[in-house]
Short mmCIF file of C-alpha atoms in Angstrom, two decimals:
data_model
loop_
_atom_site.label_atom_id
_atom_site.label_comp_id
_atom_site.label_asym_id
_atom_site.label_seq_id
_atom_site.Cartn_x
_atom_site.Cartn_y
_atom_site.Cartn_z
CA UNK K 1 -20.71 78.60 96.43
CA UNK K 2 -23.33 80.83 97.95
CA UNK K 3 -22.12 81.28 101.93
CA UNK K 4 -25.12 81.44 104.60
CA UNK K 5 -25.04 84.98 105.98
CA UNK K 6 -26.14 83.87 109.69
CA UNK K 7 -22.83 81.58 109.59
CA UNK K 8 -20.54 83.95 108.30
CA UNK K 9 -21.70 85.87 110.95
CA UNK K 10 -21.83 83.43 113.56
CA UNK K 11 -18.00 83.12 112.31
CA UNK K 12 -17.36 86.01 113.03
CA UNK K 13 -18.45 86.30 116.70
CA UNK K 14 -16.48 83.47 117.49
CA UNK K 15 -13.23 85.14 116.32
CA UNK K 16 -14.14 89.16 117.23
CA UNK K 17 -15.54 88.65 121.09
CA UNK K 18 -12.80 86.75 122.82
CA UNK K 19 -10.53 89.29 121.09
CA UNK K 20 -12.70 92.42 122.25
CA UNK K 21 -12.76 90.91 125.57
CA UNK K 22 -9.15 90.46 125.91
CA UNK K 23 -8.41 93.96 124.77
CA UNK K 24 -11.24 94.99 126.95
CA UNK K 25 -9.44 93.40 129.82
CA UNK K 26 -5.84 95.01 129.14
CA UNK K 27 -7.46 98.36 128.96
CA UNK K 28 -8.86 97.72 132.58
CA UNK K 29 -5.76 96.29 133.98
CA UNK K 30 -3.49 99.22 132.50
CA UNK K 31 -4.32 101.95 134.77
CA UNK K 32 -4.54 99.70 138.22
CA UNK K 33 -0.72 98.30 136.97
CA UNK K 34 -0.02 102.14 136.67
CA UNK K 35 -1.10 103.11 140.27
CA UNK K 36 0.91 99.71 141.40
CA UNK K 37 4.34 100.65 140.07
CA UNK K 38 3.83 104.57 141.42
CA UNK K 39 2.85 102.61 145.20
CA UNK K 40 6.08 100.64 144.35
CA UNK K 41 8.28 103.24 143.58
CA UNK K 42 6.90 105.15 146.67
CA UNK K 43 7.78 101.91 148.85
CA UNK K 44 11.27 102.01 147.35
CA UNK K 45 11.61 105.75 147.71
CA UNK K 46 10.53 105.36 151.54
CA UNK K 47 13.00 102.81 152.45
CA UNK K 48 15.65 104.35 150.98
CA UNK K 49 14.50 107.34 152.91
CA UNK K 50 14.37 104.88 156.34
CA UNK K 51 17.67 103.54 155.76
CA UNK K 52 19.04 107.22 155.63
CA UNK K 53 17.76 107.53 158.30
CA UNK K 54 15.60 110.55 157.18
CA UNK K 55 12.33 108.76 157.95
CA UNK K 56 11.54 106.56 160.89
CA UNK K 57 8.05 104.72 159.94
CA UNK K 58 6.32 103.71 156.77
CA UNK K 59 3.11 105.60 156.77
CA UNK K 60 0.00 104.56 155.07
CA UNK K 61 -1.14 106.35 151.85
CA UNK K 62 -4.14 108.13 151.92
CA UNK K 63 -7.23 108.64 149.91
CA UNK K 64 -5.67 112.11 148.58
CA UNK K 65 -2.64 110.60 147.72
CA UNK K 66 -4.33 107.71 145.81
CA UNK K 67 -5.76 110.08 143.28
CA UNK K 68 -2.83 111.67 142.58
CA UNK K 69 -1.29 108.85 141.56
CA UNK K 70 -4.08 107.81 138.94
CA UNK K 71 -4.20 108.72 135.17
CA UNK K 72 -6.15 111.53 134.39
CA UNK K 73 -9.60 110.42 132.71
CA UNK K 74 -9.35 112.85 129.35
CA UNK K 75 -11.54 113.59 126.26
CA UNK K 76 -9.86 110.62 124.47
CA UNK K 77 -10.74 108.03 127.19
CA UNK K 78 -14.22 109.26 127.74
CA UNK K 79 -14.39 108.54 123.83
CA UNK K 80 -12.80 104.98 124.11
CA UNK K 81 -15.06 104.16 127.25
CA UNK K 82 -17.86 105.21 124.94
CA UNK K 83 -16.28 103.24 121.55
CA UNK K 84 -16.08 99.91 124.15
CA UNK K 85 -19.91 100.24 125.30
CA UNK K 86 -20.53 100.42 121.89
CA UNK K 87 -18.73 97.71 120.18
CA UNK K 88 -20.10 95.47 123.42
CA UNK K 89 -23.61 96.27 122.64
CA UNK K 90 -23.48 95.84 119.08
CA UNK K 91 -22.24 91.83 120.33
CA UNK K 92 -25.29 91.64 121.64
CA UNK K 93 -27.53 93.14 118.87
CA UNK K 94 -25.77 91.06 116.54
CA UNK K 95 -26.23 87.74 118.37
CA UNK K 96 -29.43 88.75 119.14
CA UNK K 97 -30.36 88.68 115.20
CA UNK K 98 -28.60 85.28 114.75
CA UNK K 99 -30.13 83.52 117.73
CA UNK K 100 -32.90 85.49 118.93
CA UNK K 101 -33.98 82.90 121.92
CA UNK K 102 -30.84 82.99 123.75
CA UNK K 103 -31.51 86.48 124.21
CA UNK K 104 -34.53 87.15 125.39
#
């Protein structure tokens, strides 16, 4: 049996953008959960440091210190950020041939 191209296709939307957008999503969320255990082991590190009695108050972090504590943005990411733009807009192009008046 001959299978229509635009459903196969359709098909395969269905299954491939919730996935993309879930991965999508970890990919965001792993470097903020990064930063969050680093401020959490810096909380732990400065009460340990108060209850020595080497430090008196918690001080805030600053704007410095916030960098330092994110990932470095290499080669490799720059190419993943671009592979994720990519695979996005080829979503669109692809609905966009199946159902050309939702798009427009």
């Amino acid at each position: 049996e001959k299978e229509d191209c635009g459903a196969a296709l359709e098909l395969q939307l269905i299954k491939a953008f919730p996935t993309l957008l879930v991965l999508t999503g970890a990919g965001l969320a792993s470097p903020f959960i990064n930063i969050a255990m680093k401020y959490r082991k810096q909380a732990k590190d400065m009460e340990k440091l108060k209850a020595s009695g080497a430090a008196t108050e918690h001080y805030v972090i600053s704007n410095l210190e916030m960098q330092t504590k994110m990932l470095e943005y290499q080669g490799k990411d720059q190419m993943n950020s671009y592979a994720v733009v990519m695979n996005s807009l080829a979503f669109v192009v692809l609905f966009g041939m199946l159902a050309p008046a939702l798009i427009t």
